[in-house]
Coordinates of C-alpha atoms and ligand atoms in Angstrom, one line a residue:
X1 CA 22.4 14.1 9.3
X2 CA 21.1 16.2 11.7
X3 CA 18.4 15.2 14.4
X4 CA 15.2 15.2 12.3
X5 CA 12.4 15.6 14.7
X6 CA 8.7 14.8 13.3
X7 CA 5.4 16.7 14.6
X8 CA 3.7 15.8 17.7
X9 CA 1.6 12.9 17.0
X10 CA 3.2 11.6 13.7
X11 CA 1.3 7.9 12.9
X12 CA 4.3 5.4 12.6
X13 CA 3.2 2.1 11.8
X14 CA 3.3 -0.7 9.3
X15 CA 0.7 -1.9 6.6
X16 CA -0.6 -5.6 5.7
X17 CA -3.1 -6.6 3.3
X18 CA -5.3 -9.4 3.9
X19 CA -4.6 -11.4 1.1
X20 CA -0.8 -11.6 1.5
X21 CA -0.9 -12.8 5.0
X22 CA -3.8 -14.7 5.6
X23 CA -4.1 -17.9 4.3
X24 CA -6.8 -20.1 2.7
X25 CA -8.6 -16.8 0.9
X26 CA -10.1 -19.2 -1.3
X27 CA -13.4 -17.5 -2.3
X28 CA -11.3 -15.1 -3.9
X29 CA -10.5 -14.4 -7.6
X30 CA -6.6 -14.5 -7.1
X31 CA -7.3 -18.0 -5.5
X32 CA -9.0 -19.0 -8.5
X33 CA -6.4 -17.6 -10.7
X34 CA -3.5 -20.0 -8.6
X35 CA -5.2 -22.5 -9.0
X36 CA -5.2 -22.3 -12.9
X37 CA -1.7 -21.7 -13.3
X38 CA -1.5 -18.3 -12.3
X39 CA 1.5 -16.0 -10.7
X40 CA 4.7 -18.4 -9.8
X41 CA 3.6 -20.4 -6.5
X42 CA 0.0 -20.7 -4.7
X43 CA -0.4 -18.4 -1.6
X44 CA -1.6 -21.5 0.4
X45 CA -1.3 -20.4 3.9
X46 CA 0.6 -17.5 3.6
X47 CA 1.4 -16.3 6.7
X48 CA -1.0 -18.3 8.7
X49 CA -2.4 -15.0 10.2
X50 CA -6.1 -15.9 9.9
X51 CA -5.2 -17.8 13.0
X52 CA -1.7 -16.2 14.2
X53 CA -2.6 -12.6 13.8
X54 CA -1.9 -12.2 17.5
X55 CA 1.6 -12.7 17.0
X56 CA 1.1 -9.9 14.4
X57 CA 0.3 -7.6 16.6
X58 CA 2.7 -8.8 18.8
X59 CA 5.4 -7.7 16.4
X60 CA 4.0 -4.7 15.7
X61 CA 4.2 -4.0 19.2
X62 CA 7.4 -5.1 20.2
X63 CA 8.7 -2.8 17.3
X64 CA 7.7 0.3 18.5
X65 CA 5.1 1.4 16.3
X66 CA 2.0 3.3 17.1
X67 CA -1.0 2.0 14.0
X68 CA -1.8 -1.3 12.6
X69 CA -2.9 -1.3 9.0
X70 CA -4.4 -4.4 8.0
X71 CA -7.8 -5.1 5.3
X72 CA -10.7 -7.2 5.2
X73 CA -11.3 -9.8 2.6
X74 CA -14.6 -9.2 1.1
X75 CA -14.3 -12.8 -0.3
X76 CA -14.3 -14.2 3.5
X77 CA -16.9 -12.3 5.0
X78 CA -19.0 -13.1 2.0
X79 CA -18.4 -15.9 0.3
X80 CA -21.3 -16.4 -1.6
X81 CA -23.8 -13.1 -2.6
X82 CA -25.6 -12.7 -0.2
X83 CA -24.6 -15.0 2.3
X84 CA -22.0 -13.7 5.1
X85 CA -19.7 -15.0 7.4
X86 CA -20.4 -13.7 10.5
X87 CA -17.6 -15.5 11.9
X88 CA -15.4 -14.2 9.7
X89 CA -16.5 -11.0 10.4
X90 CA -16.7 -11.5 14.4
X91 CA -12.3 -12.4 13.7
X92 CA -11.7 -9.3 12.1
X93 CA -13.4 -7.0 14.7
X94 CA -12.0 -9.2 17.6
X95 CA -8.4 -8.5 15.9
X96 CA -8.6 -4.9 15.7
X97 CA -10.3 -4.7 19.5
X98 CA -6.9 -6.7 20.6
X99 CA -4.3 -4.3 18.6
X100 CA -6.3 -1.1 20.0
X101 CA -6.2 -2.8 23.3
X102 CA -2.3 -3.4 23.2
X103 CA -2.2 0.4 22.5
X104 CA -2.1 0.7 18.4
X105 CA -4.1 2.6 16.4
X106 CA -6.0 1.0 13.4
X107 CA -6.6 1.5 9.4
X108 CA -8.7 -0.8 7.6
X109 CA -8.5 -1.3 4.3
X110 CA -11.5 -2.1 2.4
X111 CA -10.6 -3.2 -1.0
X112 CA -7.0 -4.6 -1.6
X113 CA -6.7 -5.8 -4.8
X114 CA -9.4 -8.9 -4.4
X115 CA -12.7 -9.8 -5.1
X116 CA -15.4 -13.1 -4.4
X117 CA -15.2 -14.7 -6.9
X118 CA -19.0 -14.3 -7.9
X119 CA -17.7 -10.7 -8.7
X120 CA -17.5 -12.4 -12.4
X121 CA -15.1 -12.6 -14.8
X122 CA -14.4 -9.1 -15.1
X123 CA -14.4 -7.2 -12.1
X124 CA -15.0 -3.9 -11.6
X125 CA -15.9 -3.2 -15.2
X126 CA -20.0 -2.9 -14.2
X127 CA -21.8 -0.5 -12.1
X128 CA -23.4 -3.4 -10.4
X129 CA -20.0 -4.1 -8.6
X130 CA -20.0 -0.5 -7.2
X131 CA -23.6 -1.7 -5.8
X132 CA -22.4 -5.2 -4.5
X133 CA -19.4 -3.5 -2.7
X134 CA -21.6 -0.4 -0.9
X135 CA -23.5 -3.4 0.5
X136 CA -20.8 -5.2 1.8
X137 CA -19.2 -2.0 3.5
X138 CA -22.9 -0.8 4.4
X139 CA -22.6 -4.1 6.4
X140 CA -19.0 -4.8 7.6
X141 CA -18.6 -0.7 9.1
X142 CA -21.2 -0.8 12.0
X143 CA -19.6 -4.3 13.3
X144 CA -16.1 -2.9 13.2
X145 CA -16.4 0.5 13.7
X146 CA -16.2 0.4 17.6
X147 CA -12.6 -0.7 17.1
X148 CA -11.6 1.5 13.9
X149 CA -9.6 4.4 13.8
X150 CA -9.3 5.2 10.2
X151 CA -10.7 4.0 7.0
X152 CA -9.3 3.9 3.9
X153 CA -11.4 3.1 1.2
X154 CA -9.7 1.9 -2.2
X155 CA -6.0 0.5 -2.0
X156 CA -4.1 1.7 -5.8
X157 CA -7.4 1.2 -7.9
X158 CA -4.4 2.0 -10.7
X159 CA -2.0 -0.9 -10.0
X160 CA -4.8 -3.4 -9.9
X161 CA -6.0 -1.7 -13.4
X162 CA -3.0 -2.2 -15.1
X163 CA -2.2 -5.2 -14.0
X164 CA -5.6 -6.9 -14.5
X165 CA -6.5 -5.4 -17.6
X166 CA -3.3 -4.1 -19.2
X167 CA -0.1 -6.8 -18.3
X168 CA -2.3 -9.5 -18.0
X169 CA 0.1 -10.7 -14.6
X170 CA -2.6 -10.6 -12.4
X171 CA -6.6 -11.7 -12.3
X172 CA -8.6 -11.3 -14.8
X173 CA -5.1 -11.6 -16.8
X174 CA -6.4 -9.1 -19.7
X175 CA -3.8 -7.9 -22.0
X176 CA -4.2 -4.0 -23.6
X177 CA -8.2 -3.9 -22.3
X178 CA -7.8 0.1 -22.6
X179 CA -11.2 0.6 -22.3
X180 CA -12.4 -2.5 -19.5
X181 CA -9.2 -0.6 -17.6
X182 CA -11.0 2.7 -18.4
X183 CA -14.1 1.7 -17.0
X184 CA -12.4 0.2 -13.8
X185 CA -10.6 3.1 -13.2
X186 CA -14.4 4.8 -13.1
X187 CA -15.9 1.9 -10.5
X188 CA -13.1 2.1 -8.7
X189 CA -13.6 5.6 -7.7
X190 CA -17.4 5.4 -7.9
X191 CA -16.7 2.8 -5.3
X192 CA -14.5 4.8 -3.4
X193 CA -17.0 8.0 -3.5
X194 CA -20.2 5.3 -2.5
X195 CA -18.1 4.1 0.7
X196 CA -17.1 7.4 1.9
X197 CA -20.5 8.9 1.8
X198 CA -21.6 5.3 3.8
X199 CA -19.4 5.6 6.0
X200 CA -20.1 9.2 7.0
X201 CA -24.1 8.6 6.8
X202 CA -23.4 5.2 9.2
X203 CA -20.7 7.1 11.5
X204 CA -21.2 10.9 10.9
X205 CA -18.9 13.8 9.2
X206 CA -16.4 13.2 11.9
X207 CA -15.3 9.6 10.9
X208 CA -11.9 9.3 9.2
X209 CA -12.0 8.2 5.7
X210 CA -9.4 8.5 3.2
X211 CA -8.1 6.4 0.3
X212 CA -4.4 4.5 -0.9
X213 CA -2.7 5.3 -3.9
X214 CA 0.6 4.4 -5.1
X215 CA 1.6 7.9 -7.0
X216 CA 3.9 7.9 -10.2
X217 CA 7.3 10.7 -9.9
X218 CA 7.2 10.9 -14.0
X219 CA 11.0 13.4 -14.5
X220 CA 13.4 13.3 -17.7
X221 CA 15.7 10.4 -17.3
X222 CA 19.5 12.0 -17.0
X223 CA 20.2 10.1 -21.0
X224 CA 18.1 11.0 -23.4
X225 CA 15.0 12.6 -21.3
X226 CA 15.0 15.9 -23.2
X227 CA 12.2 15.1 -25.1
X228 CA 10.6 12.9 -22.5
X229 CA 7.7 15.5 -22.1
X230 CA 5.1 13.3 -24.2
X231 CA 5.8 10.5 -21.7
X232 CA 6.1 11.9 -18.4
X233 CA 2.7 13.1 -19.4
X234 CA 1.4 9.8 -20.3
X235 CA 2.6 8.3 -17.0
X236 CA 1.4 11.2 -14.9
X237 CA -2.0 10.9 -16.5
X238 CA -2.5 7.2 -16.0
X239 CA -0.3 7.2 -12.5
X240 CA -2.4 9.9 -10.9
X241 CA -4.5 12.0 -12.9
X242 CA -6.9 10.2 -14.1
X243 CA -7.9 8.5 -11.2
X244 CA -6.8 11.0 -8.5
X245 CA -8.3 14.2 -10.1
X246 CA -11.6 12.9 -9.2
X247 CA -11.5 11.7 -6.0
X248 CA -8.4 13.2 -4.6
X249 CA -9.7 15.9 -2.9
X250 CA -13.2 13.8 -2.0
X251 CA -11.5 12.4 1.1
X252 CA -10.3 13.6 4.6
X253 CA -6.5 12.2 4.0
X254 CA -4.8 10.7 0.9
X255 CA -2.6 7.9 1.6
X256 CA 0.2 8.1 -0.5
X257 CA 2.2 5.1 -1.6
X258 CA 5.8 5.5 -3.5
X259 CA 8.2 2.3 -3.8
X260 CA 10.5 4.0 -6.9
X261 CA 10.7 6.7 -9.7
X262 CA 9.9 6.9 -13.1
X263 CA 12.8 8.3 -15.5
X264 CA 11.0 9.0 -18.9
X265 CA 12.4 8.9 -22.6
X266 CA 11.2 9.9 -25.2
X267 CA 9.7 6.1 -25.7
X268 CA 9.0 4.7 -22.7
X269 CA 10.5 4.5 -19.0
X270 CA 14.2 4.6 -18.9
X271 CA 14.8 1.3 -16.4
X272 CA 18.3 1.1 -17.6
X273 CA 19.1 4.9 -16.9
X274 CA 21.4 6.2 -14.3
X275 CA 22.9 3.8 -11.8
X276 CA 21.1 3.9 -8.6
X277 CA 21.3 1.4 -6.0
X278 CA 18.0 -1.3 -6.9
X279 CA 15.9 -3.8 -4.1
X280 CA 16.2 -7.2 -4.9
X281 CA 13.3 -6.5 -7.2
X282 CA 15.5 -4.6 -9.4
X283 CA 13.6 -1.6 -8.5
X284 CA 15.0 1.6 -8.4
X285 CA 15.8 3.5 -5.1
X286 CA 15.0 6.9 -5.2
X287 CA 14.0 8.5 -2.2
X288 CA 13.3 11.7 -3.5
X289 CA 10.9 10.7 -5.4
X290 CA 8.3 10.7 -2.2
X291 CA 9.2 14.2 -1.4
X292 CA 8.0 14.5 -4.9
X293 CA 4.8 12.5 -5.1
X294 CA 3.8 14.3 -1.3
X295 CA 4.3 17.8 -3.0
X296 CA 2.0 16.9 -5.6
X297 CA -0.4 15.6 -3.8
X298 CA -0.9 18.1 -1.7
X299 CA -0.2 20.8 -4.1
X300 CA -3.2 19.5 -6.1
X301 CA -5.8 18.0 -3.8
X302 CA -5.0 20.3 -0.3
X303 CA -5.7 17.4 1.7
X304 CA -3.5 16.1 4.9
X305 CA -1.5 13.4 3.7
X306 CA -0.4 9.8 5.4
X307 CA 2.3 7.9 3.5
X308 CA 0.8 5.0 4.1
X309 CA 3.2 2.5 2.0
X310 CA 6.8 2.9 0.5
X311 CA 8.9 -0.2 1.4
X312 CA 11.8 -2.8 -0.2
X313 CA 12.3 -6.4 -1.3
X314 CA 15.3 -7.0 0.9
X315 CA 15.6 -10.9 1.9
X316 CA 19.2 -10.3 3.4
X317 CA 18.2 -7.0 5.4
X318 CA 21.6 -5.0 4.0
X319 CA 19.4 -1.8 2.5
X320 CA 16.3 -1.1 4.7
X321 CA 17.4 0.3 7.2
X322 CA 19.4 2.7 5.1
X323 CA 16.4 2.9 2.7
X324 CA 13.9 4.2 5.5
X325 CA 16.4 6.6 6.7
X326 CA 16.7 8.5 3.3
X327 CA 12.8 8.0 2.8
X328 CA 11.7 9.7 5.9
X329 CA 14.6 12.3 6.0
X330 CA 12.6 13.6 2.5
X331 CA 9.4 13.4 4.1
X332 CA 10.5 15.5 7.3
X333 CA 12.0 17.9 4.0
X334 CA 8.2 18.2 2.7
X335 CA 6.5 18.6 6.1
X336 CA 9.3 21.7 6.7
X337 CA 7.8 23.0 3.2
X338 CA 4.8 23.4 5.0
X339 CA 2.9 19.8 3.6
X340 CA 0.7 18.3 6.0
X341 CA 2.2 15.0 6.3
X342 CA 0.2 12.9 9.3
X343 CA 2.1 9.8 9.2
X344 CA 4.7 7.3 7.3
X345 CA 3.5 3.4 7.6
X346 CA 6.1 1.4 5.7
X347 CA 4.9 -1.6 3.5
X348 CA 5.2 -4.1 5.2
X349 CA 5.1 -5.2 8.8
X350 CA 6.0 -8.9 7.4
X351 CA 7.3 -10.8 4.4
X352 CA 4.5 -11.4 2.4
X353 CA 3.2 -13.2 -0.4
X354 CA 4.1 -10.6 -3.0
X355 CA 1.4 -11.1 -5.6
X356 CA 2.7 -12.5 -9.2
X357 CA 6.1 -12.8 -7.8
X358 CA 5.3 -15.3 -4.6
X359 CA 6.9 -15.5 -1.3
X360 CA 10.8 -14.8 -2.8
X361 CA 10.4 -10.8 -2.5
X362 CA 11.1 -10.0 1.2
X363 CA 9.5 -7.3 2.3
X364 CA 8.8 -7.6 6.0
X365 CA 10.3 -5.3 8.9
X366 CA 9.5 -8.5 11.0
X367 CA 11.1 -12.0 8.6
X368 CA 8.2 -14.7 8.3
X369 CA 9.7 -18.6 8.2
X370 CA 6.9 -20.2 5.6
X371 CA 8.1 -23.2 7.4
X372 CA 7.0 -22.5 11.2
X373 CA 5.6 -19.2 11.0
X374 CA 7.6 -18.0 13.1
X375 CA 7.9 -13.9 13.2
X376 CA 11.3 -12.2 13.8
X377 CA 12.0 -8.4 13.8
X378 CA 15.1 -7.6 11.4
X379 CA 17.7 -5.0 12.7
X380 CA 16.3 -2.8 9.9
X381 CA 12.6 -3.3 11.9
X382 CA 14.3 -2.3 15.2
X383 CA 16.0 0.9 13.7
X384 CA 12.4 1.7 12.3
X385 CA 10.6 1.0 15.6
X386 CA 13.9 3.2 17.7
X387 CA 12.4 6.2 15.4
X388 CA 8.9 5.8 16.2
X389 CA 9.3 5.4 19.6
X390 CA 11.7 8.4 19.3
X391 CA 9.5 10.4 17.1
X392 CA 12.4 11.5 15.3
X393 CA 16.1 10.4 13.6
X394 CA 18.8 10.8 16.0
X395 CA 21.7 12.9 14.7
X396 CA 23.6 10.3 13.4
X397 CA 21.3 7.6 13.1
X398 CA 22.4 5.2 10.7
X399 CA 25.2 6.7 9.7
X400 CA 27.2 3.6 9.1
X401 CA 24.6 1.9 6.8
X402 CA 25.0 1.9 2.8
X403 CA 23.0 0.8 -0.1
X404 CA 23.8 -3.0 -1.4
X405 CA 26.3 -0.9 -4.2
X406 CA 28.4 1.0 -1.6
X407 CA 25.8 4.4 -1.7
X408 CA 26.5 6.2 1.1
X409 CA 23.0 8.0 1.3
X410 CA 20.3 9.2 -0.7
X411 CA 18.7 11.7 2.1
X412 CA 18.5 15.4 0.9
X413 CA 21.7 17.4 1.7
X414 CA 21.5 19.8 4.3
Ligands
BGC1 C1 0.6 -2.9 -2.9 C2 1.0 -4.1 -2.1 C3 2.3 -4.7 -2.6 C4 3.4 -3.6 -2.6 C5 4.7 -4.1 -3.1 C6 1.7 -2.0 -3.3 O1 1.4 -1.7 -4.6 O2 -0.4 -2.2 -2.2 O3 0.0 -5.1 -2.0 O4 2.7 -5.9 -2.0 O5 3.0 -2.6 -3.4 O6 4.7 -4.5 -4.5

């Protein structure tokens, strides 16, 4: 591969939710839900970063990497309607003064996937939670704002939809809810329309707010996709669409998040089609398929773009490196197109606690030991943090790394 050099300014960094890493979030509906038997292991302490997040930005740091992406947990800073944490919040503004002090620049997040519990049973589904959340940002922005680069409102309003209210794998746990999903889908993005004008009133025009989304790549599976139109319309419309075409262009960057493709049928999403190498998720690895989502985006909402997750399950560290090599050499692609790509922050700085499916999934640039909490960059975190520092992909780079299945590369020829 040729050297690959990105624009003056590209944001490199890493992204970590609250939730995963904390600890102890137990105010919070996902808490609740462990506690009654949900997901396969309790998040206990996580990663201990409620009190170790120096080391987080530590690692950050030592990596290389130029923004910190981390999000607030409603459920800590207000545990109880009404009543807040101001201690709580104090820690979160203290933690982004340090990282902008040890020279990163800083996203918050201001919904990932969690609620306070008090939400109710079914979040999101009322416009009173819309109302409940504009106060909660109405207070949390003018404490941290000193110490914030960029907002982001929202985190993948249509993961959390489908798994709450369609799979049933994640809190509430409601199976086929079509229309509760429906109506989340419209709080969600009332929510993140409410935020952004708060924001801008509290901060004026100039402040940066945009919003996450994971974005689906719907394409005819190579076996039996030629009459896959029906479905790669259904996915696109659920994936993107529907949420998207409403607020997608109602924010000053879309983050865009891609982790694998969707080969369509005629019934269904083809997981068994093709052979490509897979994470230890079993999840397909198709790097072209964030070229693809970034040239939609921007095709259809004309907004600068930040990747702001794509990432791997890799406990043994044999595919990441090659994985973000391929990933970024389509996003440089899309940005030579002429898309205004700002940034790429992989997913995630650490290992995590990875929702339904616990601690196993490793998705860290930087290994977590659940024993000792000890942080340690992998060689796949180095290489990442060698082309942030760099600002580009050395010819060469990487060459000698292969997917798990002996795949060479997955970049675009040149
Ligand atoms: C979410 C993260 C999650 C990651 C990997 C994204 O959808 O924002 O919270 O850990 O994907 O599954």
């Amino acid at each position: 591969m040729p050297d690959l050099v990105f624009p003056d300014g590209f944001m490199w960094g890493a992204s970590t939710s609250a939730y995963q890493i904390e600890g102890g979030n137990e105010h919070a509906d996902w808490w609740a839900w462990e506690l009654a038997g949900g997901g396969t292991e309790p998040s206990g302490a996580a990663c201990d970063s409620w009190s170790r997040w120096r080391d987080d930005i530590d690692a950050a740091v030592e990596l290389g990497l130029s923004v910190h992406r981390i999000s607030i947990e409603w459920s800590r800073i207000e545990p109880e309607p009404g009543v807040i944490d101001e201690q709580a919040l104090a820690c979160y503004a203290e933690m982004l003064a340090e990282a902008r002090a040890r020279g990163l620049s800083t996203m918050v997040v201001l919904w990932h996937f969690t609620n306070p519990r008090w939400l109710g049973t079914r979040p999101w589904t009322e416009a009173a939670h819309v109302d409940a959340f504009e106060q909660h940002v109405l207070r949390v922005v003018p404490v941290l704002a000193p110490h914030v680069d960029h907002w982001a409102t929202i985190n993948e309003g249509n993961t959390y939809a489908w798994h709450g209210y369609i799979t049933g794998d994640w809190p509430p746990g409601l199976q086929n809810a079509w229309p509760s999903a429906r109506r989340v889908y419209r709080f969600l993005g009332d929510a993140h329309l409410r935020a952004r004008a708060a924001i801008k009133e509290l901060l004026g025009e100039e402040a940066s707010v945009g919003l996450t989304h994971v974005l689906a790549w719907p394409h005819p599976a190579e076996r039996g996709g030629a009459l896959s139109g029906v479905t790669q319309w259904w996915w696109r419309l659920i994936g993107n669409d529907l949420f998207l075409d409403r607020v997608g262009a109602e924010t000053d960057w879309l983050g865009v998040q891609y982790y694998y493709d969707s080969p369509c049928r005629t019934f269904g999403v083809a997981l068994d089609d093709g052979d490509p190498p897979r994470t230890d998720m079993g999840w397909r690895i198709c790097p072209e398929g964030l070229y693809q989502v970034v040239k939609t985006a921007w095709a259809r909402y004309g907004v600068p773009i930040i990747v702001t997750e794509n990432g791997l399950a890799d406990a043994a560290d044999l595919q990441r490196g090659r994985f973000i090599i391929d990933h970024l050499a389509w996003v440089h692609r899309a940005i030579e197109e002429g898309v205004d790509v700002r940034g790429y922050l992989h997913w995630s700085l650490l290992d995590n606690y990875e929702w339904a499916h616990g601690f196993a999934p490793r998705f860290g640039l930087v290994e977590v030991d659940y024993t000792t909490f000890a942080r340690t960059p992998r060689e796949s975190g180095r290489l990442f943090g060698r082309i942030a520092r760099e600002n580009r992909i050395a010819e060469g780079l990487g060459s000698e790394l292969r997917y798990a299945d002996g795949t060479p590369s997955r970049a675009p020829s040149r």
